[in-house]
Amino acid sequence: MPRFFVGNDHAGLSLKAAVVAHLVQAGHEVVDLGAQENVSCDYPDFAQAVAARVVAGEGMGILVCGTGQGMAMAANRIHGVRAAVCADAFSARATRLHNDANVLCLGERVIGVGVALGIVDAFVAAEFEGGRHSRRIAKFDLR
Ligand code: RB5
């Protein structure tokens, strides 16, 4: 089972808590890198903390902010991160199968908890298919 590193800002605090509880309930190891309080903070700090653990090969990441968008933008600046914003389970599964996404980004202001947990389940359950998708991913890095 993969280990998950989870991060959030003030706008993602509540959904982050639900995601952590859901993953722990399912038996996953979860490392919560914060934020832990509903105090205004800067999402790149948490995106970078999670991204560092992911590119170190320690596990996968889940980031939650208001929209998921800022977290994904910040995380994707770190070489080796493939962060995807998902608002539906189909995309969450597809981005694991085809893009080998290693960070899932969620928007607490966009989706409800039930949808979010279904997205998490789809992301966790799917495995990268490799093959032609590996060739395409290799093209992400311009030389
Ligand atoms: C915080 O207000 C909000 O900007 C942040 O959570 C996120 O949605 C940014 O992308």
PDB file of C-alpha atoms and ligand atoms in Angstrom:
ATOM      1  CA  MET A   1       0.000   0.000   0.000  1.00  0.00           C
ATOM      2  CA  PRO A   2       1.378   3.427  -0.862  1.00  0.00           C
ATOM      3  CA  ARG A   3       2.075   6.005   1.798  1.00  0.00           C
ATOM      4  CA  PHE A   4       0.298   9.342   1.366  1.00  0.00           C
ATOM      5  CA  PHE A   5       1.633  12.790   2.171  1.00  0.00           C
ATOM      6  CA  VAL A   6      -1.197  15.264   2.618  1.00  0.00           C
ATOM      7  CA  GLY A   7      -1.127  19.051   2.654  1.00  0.00           C
ATOM      8  CA  ASN A   8      -3.627  21.894   2.691  1.00  0.00           C
ATOM      9  CA  ASP A   9      -4.114  25.585   3.281  1.00  0.00           C
ATOM     10  CA  HIS A  10      -6.832  27.240   5.390  1.00  0.00           C
ATOM     11  CA  ALA A  11      -9.379  26.772   2.580  1.00  0.00           C
ATOM     12  CA  GLY A  12      -8.719  23.036   2.443  1.00  0.00           C
ATOM     13  CA  LEU A  13      -8.585  22.249   6.147  1.00  0.00           C
ATOM     14  CA  SER A  14     -11.965  20.587   6.514  1.00  0.00           C
ATOM     15  CA  LEU A  15     -11.766  18.423   3.401  1.00  0.00           C
ATOM     16  CA  LYS A  16      -8.174  17.476   4.236  1.00  0.00           C
ATOM     17  CA  ALA A  17      -9.372  16.138   7.594  1.00  0.00           C
ATOM     18  CA  ALA A  18     -12.026  14.036   5.881  1.00  0.00           C
ATOM     19  CA  VAL A  19      -9.506  12.689   3.357  1.00  0.00           C
ATOM     20  CA  VAL A  20      -7.011  11.780   6.076  1.00  0.00           C
ATOM     21  CA  ALA A  21      -9.676   9.996   8.134  1.00  0.00           C
ATOM     22  CA  HIS A  22     -10.856   8.135   5.030  1.00  0.00           C
ATOM     23  CA  LEU A  23      -7.377   6.951   4.090  1.00  0.00           C
ATOM     24  CA  VAL A  24      -6.513   5.903   7.641  1.00  0.00           C
ATOM     25  CA  GLN A  25      -9.807   4.018   7.892  1.00  0.00           C
ATOM     26  CA  ALA A  26      -8.841   2.158   4.716  1.00  0.00           C
ATOM     27  CA  GLY A  27      -5.536   1.147   6.297  1.00  0.00           C
ATOM     28  CA  HIS A  28      -3.175   3.554   4.545  1.00  0.00           C
ATOM     29  CA  GLU A  29      -0.229   5.246   6.170  1.00  0.00           C
ATOM     30  CA  VAL A  30      -0.829   9.000   6.057  1.00  0.00           C
ATOM     31  CA  VAL A  31       1.573  11.799   6.893  1.00  0.00           C
ATOM     32  CA  ASP A  32      -0.276  15.070   7.438  1.00  0.00           C
ATOM     33  CA  LEU A  33       2.057  17.967   6.667  1.00  0.00           C
ATOM     34  CA  GLY A  34      -0.528  20.640   7.528  1.00  0.00           C
ATOM     35  CA  ALA A  35      -1.780  23.278   7.801  1.00  0.00           C
ATOM     36  CA  GLN A  36      -3.495  22.268  11.026  1.00  0.00           C
ATOM     37  CA  GLU A  37      -5.369  25.491  11.856  1.00  0.00           C
ATOM     38  CA  ASN A  38      -7.921  27.631  10.072  1.00  0.00           C
ATOM     39  CA  VAL A  39      -5.535  30.560   9.826  1.00  0.00           C
ATOM     40  CA  SER A  40      -4.768  32.258   6.536  1.00  0.00           C
ATOM     41  CA  CYS A  41      -1.613  30.753   5.042  1.00  0.00           C
ATOM     42  CA  ASP A  42       0.157  30.289   1.715  1.00  0.00           C
ATOM     43  CA  TYR A  43      -0.639  27.125  -0.226  1.00  0.00           C
ATOM     44  CA  PRO A  44       2.759  26.898  -2.027  1.00  0.00           C
ATOM     45  CA  ASP A  45       4.436  26.192   1.317  1.00  0.00           C
ATOM     46  CA  PHE A  46       2.385  23.031   1.739  1.00  0.00           C
ATOM     47  CA  ALA A  47       2.519  22.050  -1.925  1.00  0.00           C
ATOM     48  CA  GLN A  48       6.312  22.199  -1.766  1.00  0.00           C
ATOM     49  CA  ALA A  49       6.482  20.210   1.480  1.00  0.00           C
ATOM     50  CA  VAL A  50       4.385  17.415  -0.015  1.00  0.00           C
ATOM     51  CA  ALA A  51       6.174  17.563  -3.378  1.00  0.00           C
ATOM     52  CA  ALA A  52       9.555  17.122  -1.699  1.00  0.00           C
ATOM     53  CA  ARG A  53       8.442  13.865  -0.119  1.00  0.00           C
ATOM     54  CA  VAL A  54       6.878  12.620  -3.357  1.00  0.00           C
ATOM     55  CA  VAL A  55       9.944  13.263  -5.527  1.00  0.00           C
ATOM     56  CA  ALA A  56      12.071  11.635  -2.823  1.00  0.00           C
ATOM     57  CA  GLY A  57      10.112   8.475  -3.617  1.00  0.00           C
ATOM     58  CA  GLU A  58       8.466   8.218  -0.215  1.00  0.00           C
ATOM     59  CA  GLY A  59       4.893   8.008  -1.441  1.00  0.00           C
ATOM     60  CA  MET A  60       2.116   9.853  -3.221  1.00  0.00           C
ATOM     61  CA  GLY A  61       0.626  13.263  -2.417  1.00  0.00           C
ATOM     62  CA  ILE A  62      -2.793  14.733  -1.855  1.00  0.00           C
ATOM     63  CA  LEU A  63      -3.184  18.519  -1.693  1.00  0.00           C
ATOM     64  CA  VAL A  64      -6.330  20.419  -0.784  1.00  0.00           C
ATOM     65  CA  CYS A  65      -6.977  24.141  -1.146  1.00  0.00           C
ATOM     66  CA  GLY A  66     -10.008  26.161  -2.167  1.00  0.00           C
ATOM     67  CA  THR A  67      -9.898  25.076  -5.786  1.00  0.00           C
ATOM     68  CA  GLY A  68      -6.983  22.646  -6.000  1.00  0.00           C
ATOM     69  CA  GLN A  69      -5.571  24.815  -8.781  1.00  0.00           C
ATOM     70  CA  GLY A  70      -2.943  26.791  -6.898  1.00  0.00           C
ATOM     71  CA  MET A  71      -1.700  23.653  -5.183  1.00  0.00           C
ATOM     72  CA  ALA A  72      -1.296  21.917  -8.546  1.00  0.00           C
ATOM     73  CA  MET A  73       0.509  24.864 -10.099  1.00  0.00           C
ATOM     74  CA  ALA A  74       2.926  25.101  -7.205  1.00  0.00           C
ATOM     75  CA  ALA A  75       3.526  21.351  -6.972  1.00  0.00           C
ATOM     76  CA  ASN A  76       4.074  20.968 -10.707  1.00  0.00           C
ATOM     77  CA  ARG A  77       6.987  23.403 -10.549  1.00  0.00           C
ATOM     78  CA  ILE A  78       8.905  20.698  -8.700  1.00  0.00           C
ATOM     79  CA  HIS A  79      10.669  18.363 -11.119  1.00  0.00           C
ATOM     80  CA  GLY A  80       9.223  14.874 -10.940  1.00  0.00           C
ATOM     81  CA  VAL A  81       5.806  15.934  -9.690  1.00  0.00           C
ATOM     82  CA  ARG A  82       2.771  15.143 -11.817  1.00  0.00           C
ATOM     83  CA  ALA A  83      -0.062  16.835  -9.971  1.00  0.00           C
ATOM     84  CA  ALA A  84      -3.634  16.672 -11.262  1.00  0.00           C
ATOM     85  CA  VAL A  85      -6.677  18.651 -10.147  1.00  0.00           C
ATOM     86  CA  CYS A  86      -9.677  16.322 -10.144  1.00  0.00           C
ATOM     87  CA  ALA A  87     -13.355  17.064  -9.609  1.00  0.00           C
ATOM     88  CA  ASP A  88     -14.603  13.651 -10.759  1.00  0.00           C
ATOM     89  CA  ALA A  89     -13.606  10.048 -10.189  1.00  0.00           C
ATOM     90  CA  PHE A  90     -13.218   9.242 -13.900  1.00  0.00           C
ATOM     91  CA  SER A  91     -10.465  11.823 -14.258  1.00  0.00           C
ATOM     92  CA  ALA A  92      -8.802  10.666 -11.051  1.00  0.00           C
ATOM     93  CA  ARG A  93      -8.606   7.102 -12.345  1.00  0.00           C
ATOM     94  CA  ALA A  94      -7.522   8.207 -15.824  1.00  0.00           C
ATOM     95  CA  THR A  95      -4.763  10.454 -14.566  1.00  0.00           C
ATOM     96  CA  ARG A  96      -3.261   7.528 -12.668  1.00  0.00           C
ATOM     97  CA  LEU A  97      -3.665   5.112 -15.605  1.00  0.00           C
ATOM     98  CA  HIS A  98      -2.332   7.410 -18.316  1.00  0.00           C
ATOM     99  CA  ASN A  99      -0.379  10.238 -16.677  1.00  0.00           C
ATOM    100  CA  ASP A 100       1.077   8.377 -13.687  1.00  0.00           C
ATOM    101  CA  ALA A 101      -0.100  11.304 -11.545  1.00  0.00           C
ATOM    102  CA  ASN A 102       1.655  11.204  -8.203  1.00  0.00           C
ATOM    103  CA  VAL A 103      -0.179  14.099  -6.551  1.00  0.00           C
ATOM    104  CA  LEU A 104      -3.958  14.530  -6.408  1.00  0.00           C
ATOM    105  CA  CYS A 105      -5.270  18.072  -5.908  1.00  0.00           C
ATOM    106  CA  LEU A 106      -8.766  18.757  -4.601  1.00  0.00           C
ATOM    107  CA  GLY A 107     -10.803  21.933  -4.178  1.00  0.00           C
ATOM    108  CA  GLU A 108     -12.838  22.148  -0.997  1.00  0.00           C
ATOM    109  CA  ARG A 109     -14.825  25.056  -2.427  1.00  0.00           C
ATOM    110  CA  VAL A 110     -15.601  23.096  -5.592  1.00  0.00           C
ATOM    111  CA  ILE A 111     -16.702  19.596  -4.606  1.00  0.00           C
ATOM    112  CA  GLY A 112     -18.498  18.011  -1.664  1.00  0.00           C
ATOM    113  CA  VAL A 113     -16.943  15.529   0.717  1.00  0.00           C
ATOM    114  CA  GLY A 114     -18.720  12.510  -0.794  1.00  0.00           C
ATOM    115  CA  VAL A 115     -17.485  13.281  -4.291  1.00  0.00           C
ATOM    116  CA  ALA A 116     -14.000  14.021  -2.971  1.00  0.00           C
ATOM    117  CA  LEU A 117     -13.704  10.692  -1.184  1.00  0.00           C
ATOM    118  CA  GLY A 118     -14.845   8.875  -4.318  1.00  0.00           C
ATOM    119  CA  ILE A 119     -12.126  10.712  -6.228  1.00  0.00           C
ATOM    120  CA  VAL A 120      -9.558   9.672  -3.631  1.00  0.00           C
ATOM    121  CA  ASP A 121     -10.673   6.042  -3.872  1.00  0.00           C
ATOM    122  CA  ALA A 122     -10.430   6.080  -7.661  1.00  0.00           C
ATOM    123  CA  PHE A 123      -6.977   7.672  -7.540  1.00  0.00           C
ATOM    124  CA  VAL A 124      -5.711   5.186  -4.963  1.00  0.00           C
ATOM    125  CA  ALA A 125      -7.073   2.113  -6.724  1.00  0.00           C
ATOM    126  CA  ALA A 126      -5.737   2.803 -10.214  1.00  0.00           C
ATOM    127  CA  GLU A 127      -2.261   1.774 -11.369  1.00  0.00           C
ATOM    128  CA  PHE A 128      -0.218   3.410 -14.113  1.00  0.00           C
ATOM    129  CA  GLU A 129      -0.525   1.411 -17.341  1.00  0.00           C
ATOM    130  CA  GLY A 130       2.960   2.221 -18.643  1.00  0.00           C
ATOM    131  CA  GLY A 131       3.630   1.365 -22.302  1.00  0.00           C
ATOM    132  CA  ARG A 132       2.901   4.237 -24.679  1.00  0.00           C
ATOM    133  CA  HIS A 133       2.030   6.419 -21.711  1.00  0.00           C
ATOM    134  CA  SER A 134       5.593   6.178 -20.423  1.00  0.00           C
ATOM    135  CA  ARG A 135       6.864   7.578 -23.734  1.00  0.00           C
ATOM    136  CA  ARG A 136       4.464  10.488 -23.509  1.00  0.00           C
ATOM    137  CA  ILE A 137       5.331  11.286 -19.923  1.00  0.00           C
ATOM    138  CA  ALA A 138       9.008  11.269 -20.851  1.00  0.00           C
ATOM    139  CA  LYS A 139       8.185  14.167 -23.200  1.00  0.00           C
ATOM    140  CA  PHE A 140       7.033  16.365 -20.309  1.00  0.00           C
ATOM    141  CA  ASP A 141      10.596  17.411 -19.650  1.00  0.00           C
ATOM    142  CA  LEU A 142      11.852  19.733 -22.370  1.00  0.00           C
ATOM    143  CA  ARG A 143      15.603  19.622 -22.902  1.00  0.00           C
TER     144      ARG A 143
HETATM  145  C1  RB5 B   1      -7.290  30.787  -0.684  1.00  0.00           C
HETATM  146  O1  RB5 B   1      -8.171  31.842  -0.551  1.00  0.00           O
HETATM  147  C2  RB5 B   1      -7.336  30.239  -2.113  1.00  0.00           C
HETATM  148  O2  RB5 B   1      -6.821  31.172  -2.986  1.00  0.00           O
HETATM  149  C3  RB5 B   1      -6.553  28.947  -2.199  1.00  0.00           C
HETATM  150  O3  RB5 B   1      -7.058  28.025  -1.289  1.00  0.00           O
HETATM  151  C4  RB5 B   1      -6.602  28.215  -3.534  1.00  0.00           C
HETATM  152  O4  RB5 B   1      -7.906  28.049  -3.978  1.00  0.00           O
HETATM  153  C5  RB5 B   1      -5.698  28.726  -4.568  1.00  0.00           C
HETATM  154  O5  RB5 B   1      -5.580  28.146  -5.646  1.00  0.00           O
END
